[in-house]
């Protein structure tokens, strides 16, 4: 077992709240919550999660991360907007206890279920996804995200019909638009700030956009 001071990590971890802009109204639709472990001595957040699991603290650790982020959102009055949160579930051993704790946390910060948008990270395969979805209230929207390690699975998207899909390329956008079975709203992630025109993006079928240069 590796001796790591997780209390210190929780104190040092910070959160970026990146505005998610509605391309039609030009208004802030919500905030993408990005965890930043750079002050903790870890470059890769996955290393932190793995160590938490090895120390038997995974569920407690990710719960406390979520609690800290919601506390900040509440203090900044962001909880009236959509909060996009990546929930890591790689090493959860007791999902009943964990998700019941999450429900209590949501209630404590007076966050409407429909204002929470979860990206579930760390599960693979149809069976495991279905298992975890059973723990979510039907009012909580889900997001499926494209990244360089995990391309979108269109079969799963068609079957689960998530409210949002996050993409980072126009090639993916074309594939989605060619599939008439996919009705999800499109969020476009980019690190480019020049030549962005929200009305033009809206005409292309992009509903929301956020700008972030780090990998989330």
PDB file of C-alpha atoms in Angstrom:
ATOM      1  CA  UNK A   1       0.000   0.000   0.000  1.00  0.00           C
ATOM      2  CA  UNK A   2       1.336   3.437  -0.979  1.00  0.00           C
ATOM      3  CA  UNK A   3       1.230   6.002   1.803  1.00  0.00           C
ATOM      4  CA  UNK A   4      -0.406   9.099   0.314  1.00  0.00           C
ATOM      5  CA  UNK A   5      -1.903  12.032   2.196  1.00  0.00           C
ATOM      6  CA  UNK A   6      -5.278  12.226   0.467  1.00  0.00           C
ATOM      7  CA  UNK A   7      -6.497  14.916   2.845  1.00  0.00           C
ATOM      8  CA  UNK A   8      -3.705  17.142   1.562  1.00  0.00           C
ATOM      9  CA  UNK A   9      -4.598  16.303  -2.045  1.00  0.00           C
ATOM     10  CA  UNK A  10      -8.222  17.262  -1.408  1.00  0.00           C
ATOM     11  CA  UNK A  11      -7.076  20.556   0.085  1.00  0.00           C
ATOM     12  CA  UNK A  12      -4.788  21.359  -2.856  1.00  0.00           C
ATOM     13  CA  UNK A  13      -6.942  20.218  -5.769  1.00  0.00           C
ATOM     14  CA  UNK A  14      -8.636  23.104  -7.545  1.00  0.00           C
ATOM     15  CA  UNK A  15     -11.564  23.354  -9.927  1.00  0.00           C
ATOM     16  CA  UNK A  16     -12.004  25.397 -13.067  1.00  0.00           C
ATOM     17  CA  UNK A  17     -15.564  26.359 -13.965  1.00  0.00           C
ATOM     18  CA  UNK A  18     -15.543  26.819 -17.730  1.00  0.00           C
ATOM     19  CA  UNK A  19     -18.611  28.601 -19.169  1.00  0.00           C
ATOM     20  CA  UNK A  20     -20.642  26.523 -21.612  1.00  0.00           C
ATOM     21  CA  UNK A  21     -22.189  28.961 -24.085  1.00  0.00           C
ATOM     22  CA  UNK A  22     -25.511  28.492 -25.854  1.00  0.00           C
ATOM     23  CA  UNK A  23     -24.726  29.227 -29.518  1.00  0.00           C
ATOM     24  CA  UNK A  24     -28.315  30.326 -30.192  1.00  0.00           C
ATOM     25  CA  UNK A  25     -28.837  32.757 -27.304  1.00  0.00           C
ATOM     26  CA  UNK A  26     -25.126  33.607 -26.697  1.00  0.00           C
ATOM     27  CA  UNK A  27     -25.819  33.165 -22.972  1.00  0.00           C
ATOM     28  CA  UNK A  28     -24.092  30.991 -20.379  1.00  0.00           C
ATOM     29  CA  UNK A  29     -25.946  27.687 -20.301  1.00  0.00           C
ATOM     30  CA  UNK A  30     -23.842  26.082 -17.590  1.00  0.00           C
ATOM     31  CA  UNK A  31     -20.338  25.326 -16.396  1.00  0.00           C
ATOM     32  CA  UNK A  32     -17.954  22.524 -17.232  1.00  0.00           C
ATOM     33  CA  UNK A  33     -16.228  21.547 -13.977  1.00  0.00           C
ATOM     34  CA  UNK A  34     -12.577  20.676 -14.597  1.00  0.00           C
ATOM     35  CA  UNK A  35     -10.528  19.135 -11.798  1.00  0.00           C
ATOM     36  CA  UNK A  36      -6.967  20.465 -11.604  1.00  0.00           C
ATOM     37  CA  UNK A  37      -4.464  18.276  -9.741  1.00  0.00           C
ATOM     38  CA  UNK A  38      -1.394  20.271 -10.826  1.00  0.00           C
ATOM     39  CA  UNK A  39      -0.811  21.620  -7.302  1.00  0.00           C
ATOM     40  CA  UNK A  40      -0.917  18.141  -5.760  1.00  0.00           C
ATOM     41  CA  UNK A  41       2.262  16.777  -7.338  1.00  0.00           C
ATOM     42  CA  UNK A  42       0.384  14.547  -9.786  1.00  0.00           C
ATOM     43  CA  UNK A  43       0.368  15.232 -13.515  1.00  0.00           C
ATOM     44  CA  UNK A  44      -2.157  12.528 -14.344  1.00  0.00           C
ATOM     45  CA  UNK A  45      -5.425  12.404 -12.423  1.00  0.00           C
ATOM     46  CA  UNK A  46      -5.774   8.703 -13.226  1.00  0.00           C
ATOM     47  CA  UNK A  47      -2.709   8.032 -11.052  1.00  0.00           C
ATOM     48  CA  UNK A  48      -4.482   9.685  -8.121  1.00  0.00           C
ATOM     49  CA  UNK A  49      -7.621   7.583  -8.600  1.00  0.00           C
ATOM     50  CA  UNK A  50      -5.613   4.369  -8.848  1.00  0.00           C
ATOM     51  CA  UNK A  51      -3.707   5.153  -5.658  1.00  0.00           C
ATOM     52  CA  UNK A  52      -6.944   6.004  -3.865  1.00  0.00           C
ATOM     53  CA  UNK A  53      -8.278   2.601  -4.870  1.00  0.00           C
ATOM     54  CA  UNK A  54      -5.153   0.801  -3.679  1.00  0.00           C
ATOM     55  CA  UNK A  55      -5.514   2.551  -0.327  1.00  0.00           C
ATOM     56  CA  UNK A  56      -9.195   1.604  -0.048  1.00  0.00           C
ATOM     57  CA  UNK A  57     -10.301   5.228  -0.295  1.00  0.00           C
ATOM     58  CA  UNK A  58     -11.597   5.520  -3.847  1.00  0.00           C
ATOM     59  CA  UNK A  59     -15.295   6.012  -3.110  1.00  0.00           C
ATOM     60  CA  UNK A  60     -14.595   8.410  -0.240  1.00  0.00           C
ATOM     61  CA  UNK A  61     -12.068  10.348  -2.329  1.00  0.00           C
ATOM     62  CA  UNK A  62     -14.248  10.891  -5.404  1.00  0.00           C
ATOM     63  CA  UNK A  63     -17.198  11.745  -3.167  1.00  0.00           C
ATOM     64  CA  UNK A  64     -15.154  14.431  -1.385  1.00  0.00           C
ATOM     65  CA  UNK A  65     -13.998  15.804  -4.750  1.00  0.00           C
ATOM     66  CA  UNK A  66     -17.598  16.112  -5.834  1.00  0.00           C
ATOM     67  CA  UNK A  67     -18.559  17.708  -2.523  1.00  0.00           C
ATOM     68  CA  UNK A  68     -15.815  20.323  -2.826  1.00  0.00           C
ATOM     69  CA  UNK A  69     -16.784  21.227  -6.393  1.00  0.00           C
ATOM     70  CA  UNK A  70     -20.474  21.605  -5.500  1.00  0.00           C
ATOM     71  CA  UNK A  71     -19.581  23.755  -2.490  1.00  0.00           C
ATOM     72  CA  UNK A  72     -17.661  26.120  -4.775  1.00  0.00           C
ATOM     73  CA  UNK A  73     -20.514  26.133  -7.298  1.00  0.00           C
ATOM     74  CA  UNK A  74     -22.972  26.967  -4.516  1.00  0.00           C
ATOM     75  CA  UNK A  75     -20.786  29.800  -3.217  1.00  0.00           C
ATOM     76  CA  UNK A  76     -20.476  31.264  -6.728  1.00  0.00           C
ATOM     77  CA  UNK A  77     -24.229  30.874  -7.378  1.00  0.00           C
ATOM     78  CA  UNK A  78     -23.477  28.552 -10.282  1.00  0.00           C
ATOM     79  CA  UNK A  79     -25.888  25.903  -9.006  1.00  0.00           C
ATOM     80  CA  UNK A  80     -28.791  27.531 -10.878  1.00  0.00           C
ATOM     81  CA  UNK A  81     -27.075  26.656 -14.166  1.00  0.00           C
ATOM     82  CA  UNK A  82     -26.173  23.292 -15.645  1.00  0.00           C
ATOM     83  CA  UNK A  83     -23.137  21.723 -13.951  1.00  0.00           C
ATOM     84  CA  UNK A  84     -21.196  19.350 -16.184  1.00  0.00           C
ATOM     85  CA  UNK A  85     -19.220  16.933 -14.023  1.00  0.00           C
ATOM     86  CA  UNK A  86     -17.013  13.972 -14.923  1.00  0.00           C
ATOM     87  CA  UNK A  87     -17.696  11.157 -12.472  1.00  0.00           C
ATOM     88  CA  UNK A  88     -15.000   8.485 -12.279  1.00  0.00           C
ATOM     89  CA  UNK A  89     -16.404   5.085 -11.371  1.00  0.00           C
ATOM     90  CA  UNK A  90     -13.421   2.848 -12.181  1.00  0.00           C
ATOM     91  CA  UNK A  91     -12.971   1.270  -8.782  1.00  0.00           C
ATOM     92  CA  UNK A  92     -16.337   1.589  -7.037  1.00  0.00           C
ATOM     93  CA  UNK A  93     -16.982  -1.531  -4.950  1.00  0.00           C
ATOM     94  CA  UNK A  94     -20.220  -0.478  -3.252  1.00  0.00           C
ATOM     95  CA  UNK A  95     -22.300   1.487  -5.782  1.00  0.00           C
ATOM     96  CA  UNK A  96     -25.416   1.387  -3.578  1.00  0.00           C
ATOM     97  CA  UNK A  97     -23.688   3.238  -0.753  1.00  0.00           C
ATOM     98  CA  UNK A  98     -21.803   5.592  -3.070  1.00  0.00           C
ATOM     99  CA  UNK A  99     -24.751   6.749  -5.157  1.00  0.00           C
ATOM    100  CA  UNK A 100     -26.971   7.124  -2.100  1.00  0.00           C
ATOM    101  CA  UNK A 101     -24.284   9.423  -0.674  1.00  0.00           C
ATOM    102  CA  UNK A 102     -24.239  11.394  -3.932  1.00  0.00           C
ATOM    103  CA  UNK A 103     -28.023  11.844  -3.772  1.00  0.00           C
ATOM    104  CA  UNK A 104     -27.711  13.237  -0.237  1.00  0.00           C
ATOM    105  CA  UNK A 105     -24.929  15.548  -1.398  1.00  0.00           C
ATOM    106  CA  UNK A 106     -27.077  16.926  -4.217  1.00  0.00           C
ATOM    107  CA  UNK A 107     -29.904  17.562  -1.771  1.00  0.00           C
ATOM    108  CA  UNK A 108     -27.614  19.303   0.721  1.00  0.00           C
ATOM    109  CA  UNK A 109     -26.510  21.858  -1.873  1.00  0.00           C
ATOM    110  CA  UNK A 110     -30.038  22.344  -3.198  1.00  0.00           C
ATOM    111  CA  UNK A 111     -29.085  21.428  -6.754  1.00  0.00           C
ATOM    112  CA  UNK A 112     -31.891  20.535  -9.114  1.00  0.00           C
ATOM    113  CA  UNK A 113     -31.410  17.096 -10.625  1.00  0.00           C
ATOM    114  CA  UNK A 114     -31.977  18.442 -14.122  1.00  0.00           C
ATOM    115  CA  UNK A 115     -29.088  20.894 -13.593  1.00  0.00           C
ATOM    116  CA  UNK A 116     -26.584  18.076 -13.109  1.00  0.00           C
ATOM    117  CA  UNK A 117     -25.003  16.568 -16.203  1.00  0.00           C
ATOM    118  CA  UNK A 118     -22.766  13.561 -15.620  1.00  0.00           C
ATOM    119  CA  UNK A 119     -20.120  12.108 -17.856  1.00  0.00           C
ATOM    120  CA  UNK A 120     -19.535   8.596 -16.539  1.00  0.00           C
ATOM    121  CA  UNK A 121     -15.894   7.668 -16.959  1.00  0.00           C
ATOM    122  CA  UNK A 122     -14.193   4.363 -16.309  1.00  0.00           C
ATOM    123  CA  UNK A 123     -16.750   1.799 -17.465  1.00  0.00           C
ATOM    124  CA  UNK A 124     -16.721  -0.179 -20.673  1.00  0.00           C
ATOM    125  CA  UNK A 125     -19.213  -2.389 -22.388  1.00  0.00           C
ATOM    126  CA  UNK A 126     -22.996  -2.367 -22.636  1.00  0.00           C
ATOM    127  CA  UNK A 127     -23.669  -4.425 -19.495  1.00  0.00           C
ATOM    128  CA  UNK A 128     -21.617  -2.275 -17.136  1.00  0.00           C
ATOM    129  CA  UNK A 129     -23.050   0.959 -18.531  1.00  0.00           C
ATOM    130  CA  UNK A 130     -26.579  -0.354 -18.050  1.00  0.00           C
ATOM    131  CA  UNK A 131     -25.742  -1.433 -14.505  1.00  0.00           C
ATOM    132  CA  UNK A 132     -24.496   2.006 -13.530  1.00  0.00           C
ATOM    133  CA  UNK A 133     -27.367   3.832 -15.213  1.00  0.00           C
ATOM    134  CA  UNK A 134     -29.737   2.042 -12.856  1.00  0.00           C
ATOM    135  CA  UNK A 135     -28.310   4.149 -10.022  1.00  0.00           C
ATOM    136  CA  UNK A 136     -29.120   7.470 -11.685  1.00  0.00           C
ATOM    137  CA  UNK A 137     -32.359   9.355 -11.366  1.00  0.00           C
ATOM    138  CA  UNK A 138     -34.073   9.600 -14.738  1.00  0.00           C
ATOM    139  CA  UNK A 139     -34.138  13.405 -14.360  1.00  0.00           C
ATOM    140  CA  UNK A 140     -30.321  13.592 -14.411  1.00  0.00           C
ATOM    141  CA  UNK A 141     -29.027  14.175 -17.962  1.00  0.00           C
ATOM    142  CA  UNK A 142     -25.993  12.269 -19.204  1.00  0.00           C
ATOM    143  CA  UNK A 143     -23.271  13.307 -21.620  1.00  0.00           C
ATOM    144  CA  UNK A 144     -21.168  11.116 -23.889  1.00  0.00           C
ATOM    145  CA  UNK A 145     -17.776  12.568 -24.700  1.00  0.00           C
ATOM    146  CA  UNK A 146     -15.354  12.144 -27.556  1.00  0.00           C
ATOM    147  CA  UNK A 147     -11.664  12.315 -26.708  1.00  0.00           C
ATOM    148  CA  UNK A 148      -8.399  11.156 -28.244  1.00  0.00           C
ATOM    149  CA  UNK A 149      -8.447   7.889 -26.296  1.00  0.00           C
ATOM    150  CA  UNK A 150     -12.156   7.068 -26.547  1.00  0.00           C
ATOM    151  CA  UNK A 151     -13.987   7.607 -29.838  1.00  0.00           C
ATOM    152  CA  UNK A 152     -17.757   7.777 -29.670  1.00  0.00           C
ATOM    153  CA  UNK A 153     -19.677   4.517 -29.859  1.00  0.00           C
ATOM    154  CA  UNK A 154     -22.678   5.361 -32.016  1.00  0.00           C
ATOM    155  CA  UNK A 155     -24.480   2.096 -31.274  1.00  0.00           C
ATOM    156  CA  UNK A 156     -24.469   2.835 -27.540  1.00  0.00           C
ATOM    157  CA  UNK A 157     -25.488   6.446 -28.172  1.00  0.00           C
ATOM    158  CA  UNK A 158     -28.476   5.325 -30.243  1.00  0.00           C
ATOM    159  CA  UNK A 159     -29.590   2.904 -27.536  1.00  0.00           C
ATOM    160  CA  UNK A 160     -29.065   5.151 -24.508  1.00  0.00           C
ATOM    161  CA  UNK A 161     -30.068   8.443 -26.160  1.00  0.00           C
ATOM    162  CA  UNK A 162     -27.984  10.774 -23.928  1.00  0.00           C
ATOM    163  CA  UNK A 163     -29.141  14.375 -23.732  1.00  0.00           C
ATOM    164  CA  UNK A 164     -25.692  15.673 -24.710  1.00  0.00           C
ATOM    165  CA  UNK A 165     -22.744  14.592 -26.842  1.00  0.00           C
ATOM    166  CA  UNK A 166     -19.434  16.417 -26.482  1.00  0.00           C
ATOM    167  CA  UNK A 167     -17.270  16.493 -29.599  1.00  0.00           C
ATOM    168  CA  UNK A 168     -13.954  18.094 -30.507  1.00  0.00           C
ATOM    169  CA  UNK A 169     -13.906  17.798 -34.313  1.00  0.00           C
ATOM    170  CA  UNK A 170     -16.111  18.746 -37.241  1.00  0.00           C
ATOM    171  CA  UNK A 171     -15.567  15.293 -38.742  1.00  0.00           C
ATOM    172  CA  UNK A 172     -17.410  13.784 -35.780  1.00  0.00           C
ATOM    173  CA  UNK A 173     -20.142  16.393 -36.177  1.00  0.00           C
ATOM    174  CA  UNK A 174     -20.693  15.293 -39.782  1.00  0.00           C
ATOM    175  CA  UNK A 175     -21.004  11.649 -38.723  1.00  0.00           C
ATOM    176  CA  UNK A 176     -23.552  12.542 -36.052  1.00  0.00           C
ATOM    177  CA  UNK A 177     -25.627  14.670 -38.405  1.00  0.00           C
ATOM    178  CA  UNK A 178     -25.688  11.854 -40.965  1.00  0.00           C
ATOM    179  CA  UNK A 179     -27.206   9.569 -38.330  1.00  0.00           C
ATOM    180  CA  UNK A 180     -30.866  10.552 -38.092  1.00  0.00           C
ATOM    181  CA  UNK A 181     -31.351   8.298 -35.044  1.00  0.00           C
ATOM    182  CA  UNK A 182     -29.193  10.546 -32.852  1.00  0.00           C
ATOM    183  CA  UNK A 183     -31.170  13.409 -31.316  1.00  0.00           C
ATOM    184  CA  UNK A 184     -28.677  14.523 -28.635  1.00  0.00           C
ATOM    185  CA  UNK A 185     -27.646  18.150 -28.224  1.00  0.00           C
ATOM    186  CA  UNK A 186     -24.101  18.829 -29.395  1.00  0.00           C
ATOM    187  CA  UNK A 187     -21.417  20.466 -27.255  1.00  0.00           C
ATOM    188  CA  UNK A 188     -18.255  21.507 -29.081  1.00  0.00           C
ATOM    189  CA  UNK A 189     -14.981  21.653 -27.165  1.00  0.00           C
ATOM    190  CA  UNK A 190     -12.170  23.698 -28.651  1.00  0.00           C
ATOM    191  CA  UNK A 191      -8.895  25.336 -27.631  1.00  0.00           C
ATOM    192  CA  UNK A 192      -9.057  27.807 -30.520  1.00  0.00           C
ATOM    193  CA  UNK A 193     -10.337  31.268 -29.664  1.00  0.00           C
ATOM    194  CA  UNK A 194      -9.809  32.944 -33.036  1.00  0.00           C
ATOM    195  CA  UNK A 195     -12.474  33.083 -35.740  1.00  0.00           C
ATOM    196  CA  UNK A 196     -15.184  31.584 -33.559  1.00  0.00           C
ATOM    197  CA  UNK A 197     -18.657  32.644 -34.584  1.00  0.00           C
ATOM    198  CA  UNK A 198     -21.415  31.245 -32.416  1.00  0.00           C
ATOM    199  CA  UNK A 199     -24.174  31.906 -34.933  1.00  0.00           C
ATOM    200  CA  UNK A 200     -22.170  30.057 -37.576  1.00  0.00           C
ATOM    201  CA  UNK A 201     -21.623  27.150 -35.185  1.00  0.00           C
ATOM    202  CA  UNK A 202     -25.356  27.079 -34.439  1.00  0.00           C
ATOM    203  CA  UNK A 203     -26.146  26.866 -38.149  1.00  0.00           C
ATOM    204  CA  UNK A 204     -23.824  23.857 -38.381  1.00  0.00           C
ATOM    205  CA  UNK A 205     -25.831  22.075 -35.693  1.00  0.00           C
ATOM    206  CA  UNK A 206     -23.669  22.830 -32.650  1.00  0.00           C
ATOM    207  CA  UNK A 207     -25.836  23.753 -29.665  1.00  0.00           C
ATOM    208  CA  UNK A 208     -23.179  24.685 -27.102  1.00  0.00           C
ATOM    209  CA  UNK A 209     -19.475  25.474 -27.001  1.00  0.00           C
ATOM    210  CA  UNK A 210     -16.770  25.820 -24.388  1.00  0.00           C
ATOM    211  CA  UNK A 211     -13.125  26.789 -24.728  1.00  0.00           C
ATOM    212  CA  UNK A 212     -10.525  24.919 -22.752  1.00  0.00           C
ATOM    213  CA  UNK A 213      -6.887  24.185 -23.531  1.00  0.00           C
ATOM    214  CA  UNK A 214      -6.400  21.404 -20.987  1.00  0.00           C
ATOM    215  CA  UNK A 215      -7.548  17.823 -21.299  1.00  0.00           C
ATOM    216  CA  UNK A 216     -10.572  17.352 -19.049  1.00  0.00           C
TER     217      UNK A 216
END
